[in-house]
Amino acid sequence: MQHLLAIETSCDETAAAVIDRDRRVLSSVVSTQTALHEHYGGVVPEIASRAHLERILPVIDEAIKQAGLTLQDMSAIAVATHPGLSGSLLIGLTAAKTLCLATGLPLIAVDHILAHIYACQMASGRDVYPCVGFVVSGGHTHLFDCPSPLEHKLLGCTIDDAAGEAFDKVAQILGLGYPGGPLIQKVATQGNTKACAFPRIFIRDERLDFSFSGLKTAVLYEYQGIPGQPPKAGQGDPQRIADVAASFQAAVVDILVAKADAALKKTGYRRLCVGGGVAANGPFREALTQLAARRKVDVIVAPMEYCTDNAAMGAIGWELFEAERFASLDTDITPGLVRR
Ligand code: KG4
Ligand code: ZN
């Protein structure tokens, strides 16, 4: 059996995994940096790079050890080279290149976004393409036309904040901490989704784009008050926080599901694959299940452990391996989204 070592350092998780050619995950190690960034309410790129540098070799060692293998048992090394934070991506790529140089193994450059969508293929154990791919994370809210694992065409994306970023910023406004998504989801269980009438920006717009910045400002004004006017009462009150959180979360879920539905209609595809950190959100997952039933389409959401950043989804590297699309050792990172 052949084995792939996959490395992922695009944002604030240092991750490595070993996947066999049948796409079975033999190990998946993720070292999260949440504790380092929570004080700042978001990822600090310089801190992320330094932490990757300290952790990358132990994480790779651990992944190979947990798989019960050695570096000599690998057939190739795959690494996320785009998109992501420059400094973070560079650490993973440099580690991968160094190992390739030392062992003579081929290097494979993985698209982190395509990997998030491929996580759905890994989870379902069947061929999910062609599909609408939907990546909803701290850095992306992007809809793609995905005819095959290695092809994608952008259908629409956020014009300002990503959905996960909105969760993180709203959590800060409400004094909940970081990362915001899971904290908002938790307090929202005690809140009323109809307590605040937040805008669903672009929801009826034909374009498949998103905007969450106005929603974030609406939450700010609703909770703290409009600048220049007296501050709102009830700040710090747990029920008020729960109501604002629940109303905000409901607005985000409505927007995400409406646009996913519109993308299915536009492409004519009968399958939607959803990945990225926000796909871990319970009410979003429920709403997607309802969409599947209502529209009689196949909706595959990445399992919880493969929603947030991980290296197991680097299994997409096998698709590149089989297509003989290897990367040269002078391959560089591409921090921005590679548009097609
Ligand atoms: O995919 P990911 O791990 O990293 C990026 O590539 O951005 O996503 C992280 C984002 C954060 O913004 C976090 O708040 C959000 O995913 N997130 C959630 C939940 N869990 C993580 N958002 C909503 N509900 C959740 N349960
Ligand atoms: Zn990601």
Short mmCIF file of C-alpha atoms and ligand atoms in Angstrom, two decimals:
data_model
loop_
_atom_site.label_atom_id
_atom_site.label_comp_id
_atom_site.label_asym_id
_atom_site.label_seq_id
_atom_site.Cartn_x
_atom_site.Cartn_y
_atom_site.Cartn_z
CA MET A 1 0.00 0.00 0.00
CA GLN A 2 1.24 3.49 -0.86
CA HIS A 3 1.13 6.35 1.65
CA LEU A 4 0.91 10.12 1.41
CA LEU A 5 2.20 12.52 4.05
CA ALA A 6 0.01 15.63 4.02
CA ILE A 7 0.95 18.91 5.72
CA GLU A 8 -1.34 21.87 6.47
CA THR A 9 -0.28 25.22 7.93
CA SER A 10 -2.39 27.73 6.00
CA CYS A 11 -3.77 29.59 9.01
CA ASP A 12 -3.50 28.78 12.73
CA GLU A 13 -3.58 24.97 12.89
CA THR A 14 -0.34 23.05 12.49
CA ALA A 15 -1.43 19.74 11.02
CA ALA A 16 -0.06 16.58 9.42
CA ALA A 17 -1.74 13.36 8.32
CA VAL A 18 -0.91 10.08 6.66
CA ILE A 19 -3.43 8.81 4.13
CA ASP A 20 -3.17 5.58 2.12
CA ARG A 21 -3.99 5.37 -1.56
CA ASP A 22 -7.49 4.06 -0.78
CA ARG A 23 -7.97 7.42 0.95
CA ARG A 24 -8.00 5.84 4.40
CA VAL A 25 -6.75 8.25 7.06
CA LEU A 26 -4.11 6.39 9.11
CA SER A 27 -3.35 9.40 11.30
CA SER A 28 -4.41 13.03 11.56
CA VAL A 29 -2.64 15.30 14.02
CA VAL A 30 -3.80 18.88 14.56
CA SER A 31 -2.04 21.27 16.92
CA THR A 32 -4.35 24.23 17.37
CA GLN A 33 -3.06 27.69 18.25
CA THR A 34 -6.37 29.01 19.61
CA ALA A 35 -4.89 29.70 23.05
CA LEU A 36 -2.17 31.90 21.51
CA HIS A 37 -4.59 34.07 19.54
CA GLU A 38 -7.66 34.30 21.77
CA HIS A 39 -6.28 37.25 23.72
CA TYR A 40 -6.26 39.26 20.46
CA GLY A 41 -9.74 38.15 19.30
CA GLY A 42 -8.36 36.82 16.01
CA VAL A 43 -5.36 35.20 14.35
CA VAL A 44 -2.15 37.28 14.57
CA PRO A 45 -0.12 36.25 11.49
CA GLU A 46 3.32 36.74 13.07
CA ILE A 47 2.39 34.67 16.13
CA ALA A 48 0.90 31.98 13.87
CA SER A 49 4.12 31.69 11.82
CA ARG A 50 6.31 31.39 14.90
CA ALA A 51 4.06 28.73 16.43
CA HIS A 52 4.05 26.74 13.14
CA LEU A 53 7.84 26.88 13.15
CA GLU A 54 8.02 25.42 16.67
CA ARG A 55 5.39 22.75 16.07
CA ILE A 56 5.74 21.56 12.49
CA LEU A 57 8.43 18.89 12.99
CA PRO A 58 6.89 17.33 16.15
CA VAL A 59 3.47 17.29 14.45
CA ILE A 60 4.88 15.55 11.34
CA ASP A 61 6.78 13.06 13.54
CA GLU A 62 3.64 12.32 15.53
CA ALA A 63 1.51 11.76 12.40
CA ILE A 64 4.03 9.28 10.95
CA LYS A 65 4.39 7.55 14.33
CA GLN A 66 0.63 7.24 14.86
CA ALA A 67 0.31 5.69 11.39
CA GLY A 68 2.87 3.08 12.49
CA LEU A 69 5.14 3.99 9.57
CA THR A 70 8.39 5.79 8.78
CA LEU A 71 9.21 8.52 6.29
CA GLN A 72 10.64 5.82 3.99
CA ASP A 73 7.12 4.33 3.66
CA MET A 74 5.77 7.50 1.98
CA SER A 75 5.19 7.85 -1.77
CA ALA A 76 4.87 11.64 -1.82
CA ILE A 77 4.52 14.72 0.38
CA ALA A 78 1.52 17.00 -0.11
CA VAL A 79 1.33 20.48 1.36
CA ALA A 80 -1.22 23.30 1.24
CA THR A 81 0.45 26.12 -0.74
CA HIS A 82 -2.59 28.37 -1.29
CA PRO A 83 -4.57 30.30 -0.17
CA GLY A 84 -3.74 31.37 3.38
CA LEU A 85 -1.45 33.54 5.49
CA SER A 86 1.93 34.00 3.78
CA GLY A 87 4.14 33.31 6.79
CA SER A 88 2.05 30.30 7.84
CA LEU A 89 2.00 28.74 4.36
CA LEU A 90 5.76 29.24 4.05
CA ILE A 91 6.50 27.15 7.14
CA GLY A 92 4.54 24.15 5.84
CA LEU A 93 5.96 24.46 2.34
CA THR A 94 9.54 24.81 3.56
CA ALA A 95 9.14 21.73 5.79
CA ALA A 96 7.66 19.74 2.88
CA LYS A 97 10.36 20.84 0.42
CA THR A 98 13.11 20.00 2.89
CA LEU A 99 11.74 16.51 3.44
CA CYS A 100 11.38 16.02 -0.33
CA LEU A 101 14.96 17.15 -0.90
CA ALA A 102 16.25 14.81 1.82
CA THR A 103 14.25 11.76 0.72
CA GLY A 104 13.82 12.27 -3.03
CA LEU A 105 10.01 12.03 -2.64
CA PRO A 106 7.85 14.04 -5.03
CA LEU A 107 6.21 17.26 -3.79
CA ILE A 108 2.50 17.91 -4.29
CA ALA A 109 1.00 21.41 -3.96
CA VAL A 110 -2.51 21.31 -2.53
CA ASP A 111 -5.20 23.98 -2.91
CA HIS A 112 -6.55 24.44 0.62
CA ILE A 113 -10.01 25.41 -0.65
CA LEU A 114 -10.35 22.38 -2.91
CA ALA A 115 -9.16 20.27 0.04
CA HIS A 116 -12.02 21.61 2.22
CA ILE A 117 -14.48 20.42 -0.45
CA TYR A 118 -12.64 17.11 -0.87
CA ALA A 119 -13.24 16.49 2.87
CA CYS A 120 -16.85 15.72 1.84
CA GLN A 121 -15.66 13.06 -0.61
CA MET A 122 -13.48 11.54 2.14
CA ALA A 123 -16.41 11.49 4.54
CA SER A 124 -18.99 10.08 2.18
CA GLY A 125 -16.63 7.45 0.75
CA ARG A 126 -18.11 7.95 -2.73
CA ASP A 127 -17.54 10.16 -5.71
CA VAL A 128 -19.19 13.52 -4.92
CA TYR A 129 -18.28 15.35 -8.12
CA PRO A 130 -19.70 17.23 -9.99
CA CYS A 131 -21.08 19.38 -7.19
CA VAL A 132 -21.49 22.88 -5.86
CA GLY A 133 -18.61 23.31 -3.39
CA PHE A 134 -19.23 25.69 -0.51
CA VAL A 135 -16.33 26.71 1.74
CA VAL A 136 -17.45 28.66 4.79
CA SER A 137 -14.60 29.45 7.15
CA GLY A 138 -12.80 32.24 8.98
CA GLY A 139 -11.19 33.35 5.73
CA HIS A 140 -13.69 32.30 3.05
CA THR A 141 -17.33 32.28 2.15
CA HIS A 142 -17.00 30.97 -1.37
CA LEU A 143 -19.27 29.04 -3.70
CA PHE A 144 -17.68 27.02 -6.50
CA ASP A 145 -18.75 25.04 -9.50
CA CYS A 146 -16.71 21.83 -9.03
CA PRO A 147 -16.91 19.49 -12.04
CA SER A 148 -14.15 17.27 -10.59
CA PRO A 149 -11.85 17.21 -7.51
CA LEU A 150 -9.17 19.34 -9.18
CA GLU A 151 -11.34 21.83 -11.08
CA HIS A 152 -13.25 24.75 -9.65
CA LYS A 153 -14.83 27.90 -10.94
CA LEU A 154 -15.81 30.67 -8.55
CA LEU A 155 -19.57 31.28 -8.54
CA GLY A 156 -19.64 33.90 -5.80
CA CYS A 157 -17.91 34.97 -2.63
CA THR A 158 -17.98 37.48 0.18
CA ILE A 159 -17.24 41.05 -0.80
CA ASP A 160 -16.08 41.92 2.74
CA ASP A 161 -15.97 39.70 5.86
CA ALA A 162 -16.11 35.92 5.72
CA ALA A 163 -18.93 34.25 7.68
CA GLY A 164 -16.52 32.84 10.29
CA GLU A 165 -14.91 36.26 10.65
CA ALA A 166 -18.38 37.72 11.33
CA PHE A 167 -18.95 35.06 14.02
CA ASP A 168 -15.59 35.98 15.57
CA LYS A 169 -16.21 39.74 15.48
CA VAL A 170 -19.77 39.49 16.81
CA ALA A 171 -18.52 37.28 19.65
CA GLN A 172 -16.08 40.04 20.52
CA ILE A 173 -18.86 42.66 20.47
CA LEU A 174 -20.86 40.46 22.85
CA GLY A 175 -17.82 39.87 25.07
CA LEU A 176 -17.84 36.11 24.50
CA GLY A 177 -14.21 35.45 23.51
CA TYR A 178 -12.50 33.61 20.64
CA PRO A 179 -13.09 31.67 18.42
CA GLY A 180 -16.56 33.13 18.13
CA GLY A 181 -18.43 30.43 16.21
CA PRO A 182 -18.70 27.75 18.89
CA LEU A 183 -19.26 30.37 21.64
CA ILE A 184 -22.09 32.08 19.76
CA GLN A 185 -23.66 28.72 18.95
CA LYS A 186 -23.56 27.80 22.64
CA VAL A 187 -25.17 30.96 24.05
CA ALA A 188 -27.65 31.11 21.15
CA THR A 189 -29.32 27.93 22.39
CA GLN A 190 -30.80 30.07 25.21
CA GLY A 191 -31.85 32.92 22.91
CA ASN A 192 -34.75 33.92 20.68
CA THR A 193 -33.86 33.93 16.97
CA LYS A 194 -36.57 36.55 16.32
CA ALA A 195 -35.55 38.95 19.11
CA CYS A 196 -33.65 41.27 16.71
CA ALA A 197 -34.54 41.95 13.08
CA PHE A 198 -31.07 41.73 11.50
CA PRO A 199 -30.61 42.30 7.75
CA ARG A 200 -30.14 39.41 5.30
CA ILE A 201 -27.85 41.30 2.94
CA PHE A 202 -27.95 40.25 -0.77
CA ILE A 203 -30.39 37.45 0.03
CA ARG A 204 -32.62 38.30 -2.92
CA ASP A 205 -29.79 39.50 -5.13
CA GLU A 206 -29.20 37.39 -8.23
CA ARG A 207 -25.44 37.39 -7.68
CA LEU A 208 -24.05 34.58 -5.57
CA ASP A 209 -22.04 37.02 -3.46
CA PHE A 210 -22.17 37.62 0.28
CA SER A 211 -21.68 40.60 2.58
CA PHE A 212 -21.43 40.23 6.36
CA SER A 213 -19.89 43.55 7.31
CA GLY A 214 -23.26 45.37 7.49
CA LEU A 215 -24.72 42.59 9.60
CA LYS A 216 -21.82 42.91 12.02
CA THR A 217 -22.44 46.68 12.30
CA ALA A 218 -26.17 46.04 12.81
CA VAL A 219 -25.29 43.75 15.74
CA LEU A 220 -22.94 46.39 17.15
CA TYR A 221 -25.61 49.11 17.03
CA GLU A 222 -28.32 46.78 18.35
CA TYR A 223 -26.22 45.66 21.32
CA GLN A 224 -24.12 48.71 22.19
CA GLY A 225 -26.13 51.51 20.59
CA ILE A 226 -25.56 53.94 17.73
CA PRO A 227 -22.45 56.17 18.10
CA GLY A 228 -23.40 59.63 19.37
CA GLN A 229 -26.56 58.32 21.01
CA PRO A 230 -27.00 56.99 24.57
CA PRO A 231 -25.64 53.44 25.01
CA LYS A 232 -28.17 50.60 24.94
CA ALA A 233 -29.41 49.10 28.18
CA GLY A 234 -28.91 45.43 28.94
CA GLN A 235 -25.25 45.10 27.90
CA GLY A 236 -23.77 42.15 29.76
CA ASP A 237 -27.21 40.70 30.49
CA PRO A 238 -26.99 36.97 29.61
CA GLN A 239 -30.50 36.83 28.11
CA ARG A 240 -29.84 39.89 25.96
CA ILE A 241 -26.55 38.36 24.75
CA ALA A 242 -28.29 35.08 23.99
CA ASP A 243 -31.05 36.84 22.03
CA VAL A 244 -28.61 38.92 19.95
CA ALA A 245 -26.42 35.83 19.33
CA ALA A 246 -29.41 33.69 18.29
CA SER A 247 -30.78 36.40 15.97
CA PHE A 248 -27.34 36.96 14.40
CA GLN A 249 -26.73 33.24 13.89
CA ALA A 250 -30.19 32.82 12.32
CA ALA A 251 -29.45 35.66 9.87
CA VAL A 252 -26.10 34.10 8.83
CA VAL A 253 -27.67 30.66 8.39
CA ASP A 254 -30.55 32.09 6.30
CA ILE A 255 -28.09 33.87 3.99
CA LEU A 256 -25.75 30.88 3.61
CA VAL A 257 -28.55 28.43 2.86
CA ALA A 258 -30.34 30.78 0.43
CA LYS A 259 -27.14 31.31 -1.59
CA ALA A 260 -26.27 27.61 -1.58
CA ASP A 261 -29.77 26.90 -2.89
CA ALA A 262 -29.36 29.58 -5.58
CA ALA A 263 -26.00 28.07 -6.62
CA LEU A 264 -27.65 24.64 -7.04
CA LYS A 265 -30.35 26.22 -9.21
CA LYS A 266 -27.82 28.15 -11.28
CA THR A 267 -25.52 25.19 -11.97
CA GLY A 268 -28.25 22.56 -12.23
CA TYR A 269 -26.15 20.29 -10.00
CA ARG A 270 -27.97 17.99 -7.60
CA ARG A 271 -25.21 17.84 -5.03
CA LEU A 272 -23.84 20.38 -2.53
CA CYS A 273 -20.60 19.77 -0.59
CA VAL A 274 -19.97 22.04 2.39
CA GLY A 275 -16.71 22.43 4.30
CA GLY A 276 -14.79 24.93 6.43
CA GLY A 277 -15.01 25.83 10.11
CA VAL A 278 -18.52 27.35 9.98
CA ALA A 279 -19.82 24.01 8.63
CA ALA A 280 -19.37 22.80 12.22
CA ASN A 281 -22.28 25.05 13.22
CA GLY A 282 -25.27 23.01 14.43
CA PRO A 283 -28.15 25.22 13.17
CA PHE A 284 -26.37 25.59 9.79
CA ARG A 285 -26.04 21.80 9.50
CA GLU A 286 -29.73 21.39 10.40
CA ALA A 287 -30.79 24.00 7.83
CA LEU A 288 -28.71 22.21 5.18
CA THR A 289 -30.46 18.93 6.02
CA GLN A 290 -33.79 20.71 5.55
CA LEU A 291 -32.59 22.15 2.23
CA ALA A 292 -31.68 18.63 1.06
CA ALA A 293 -35.17 17.35 1.92
CA ARG A 294 -36.98 20.38 0.45
CA ARG A 295 -35.08 20.48 -2.84
CA LYS A 296 -34.49 16.70 -3.04
CA VAL A 297 -30.75 17.23 -3.51
CA ASP A 298 -27.77 15.51 -2.00
CA VAL A 299 -26.13 17.69 0.65
CA ILE A 300 -22.85 16.44 2.11
CA VAL A 301 -21.37 18.36 5.02
CA ALA A 302 -17.82 17.54 6.10
CA PRO A 303 -17.75 15.65 9.41
CA MET A 304 -16.93 17.81 12.43
CA GLU A 305 -13.25 16.82 12.66
CA TYR A 306 -12.70 17.70 8.97
CA CYS A 307 -14.62 21.02 8.98
CA THR A 308 -11.95 23.10 10.67
CA ASP A 309 -8.43 23.03 9.25
CA ASN A 310 -6.75 19.62 9.20
CA ALA A 311 -4.30 17.73 7.02
CA ALA A 312 -6.46 14.64 6.34
CA MET A 313 -8.29 16.61 3.65
CA GLY A 314 -4.86 16.87 2.00
CA ALA A 315 -5.87 13.41 0.69
CA ILE A 316 -6.77 15.42 -2.41
CA GLY A 317 -3.01 15.15 -3.00
CA TRP A 318 -3.68 11.60 -4.23
CA GLU A 319 -5.79 13.04 -7.07
CA LEU A 320 -2.81 15.19 -8.09
CA PHE A 321 -0.47 12.20 -7.67
CA GLU A 322 -2.65 10.07 -9.95
CA ALA A 323 -2.81 12.91 -12.49
CA GLU A 324 1.01 13.13 -12.22
CA ARG A 325 0.72 16.78 -11.32
CA PHE A 326 3.80 17.13 -9.14
CA ALA A 327 5.26 20.43 -7.98
CA SER A 328 8.86 21.46 -8.47
CA LEU A 329 11.08 22.33 -5.54
CA ASP A 330 11.01 26.00 -6.52
CA THR A 331 7.23 26.12 -6.06
CA ASP A 332 6.16 29.15 -4.07
CA ILE A 333 3.12 29.93 -1.93
CA THR A 334 0.14 31.89 -3.31
CA PRO A 335 -1.53 33.65 -0.37
CA GLY A 336 -4.58 34.88 -2.33
CA LEU A 337 -7.37 32.80 -3.78
CA VAL A 338 -6.41 31.32 -7.14
CA ARG A 339 -9.34 32.44 -9.31
CA ARG A 340 -10.44 30.42 -12.30
O1 KG4 B 1 -11.76 26.47 8.45
P1 KG4 B 1 -11.27 27.11 9.71
O2 KG4 B 1 -10.76 26.21 10.81
O3 KG4 B 1 -10.08 28.10 9.45
C1 KG4 B 1 -10.03 28.93 8.33
O4 KG4 B 1 -9.54 28.47 7.28
O5 KG4 B 1 -10.54 30.06 8.50
O6 KG4 B 1 -12.47 28.04 10.25
C2 KG4 B 1 -12.38 28.79 11.43
C3 KG4 B 1 -13.66 29.61 11.58
C4 KG4 B 1 -13.64 30.58 12.75
O7 KG4 B 1 -14.04 31.84 12.27
C5 KG4 B 1 -14.64 30.01 13.73
O8 KG4 B 1 -15.31 30.99 14.50
C6 KG4 B 1 -15.61 29.27 12.80
O9 KG4 B 1 -14.78 28.72 11.80
N1 KG4 B 1 -16.33 28.22 13.50
C7 KG4 B 1 -17.67 28.23 13.67
C8 KG4 B 1 -17.97 27.08 14.46
N2 KG4 B 1 -16.82 26.42 14.71
C9 KG4 B 1 -15.81 27.11 14.10
N3 KG4 B 1 -18.60 29.10 13.26
C10 KG4 B 1 -19.88 28.87 13.63
N4 KG4 B 1 -20.25 27.83 14.40
C11 KG4 B 1 -19.35 26.91 14.83
N5 KG4 B 1 -19.73 25.89 15.60
ZN ZN B 2 -9.56 26.39 6.05
#
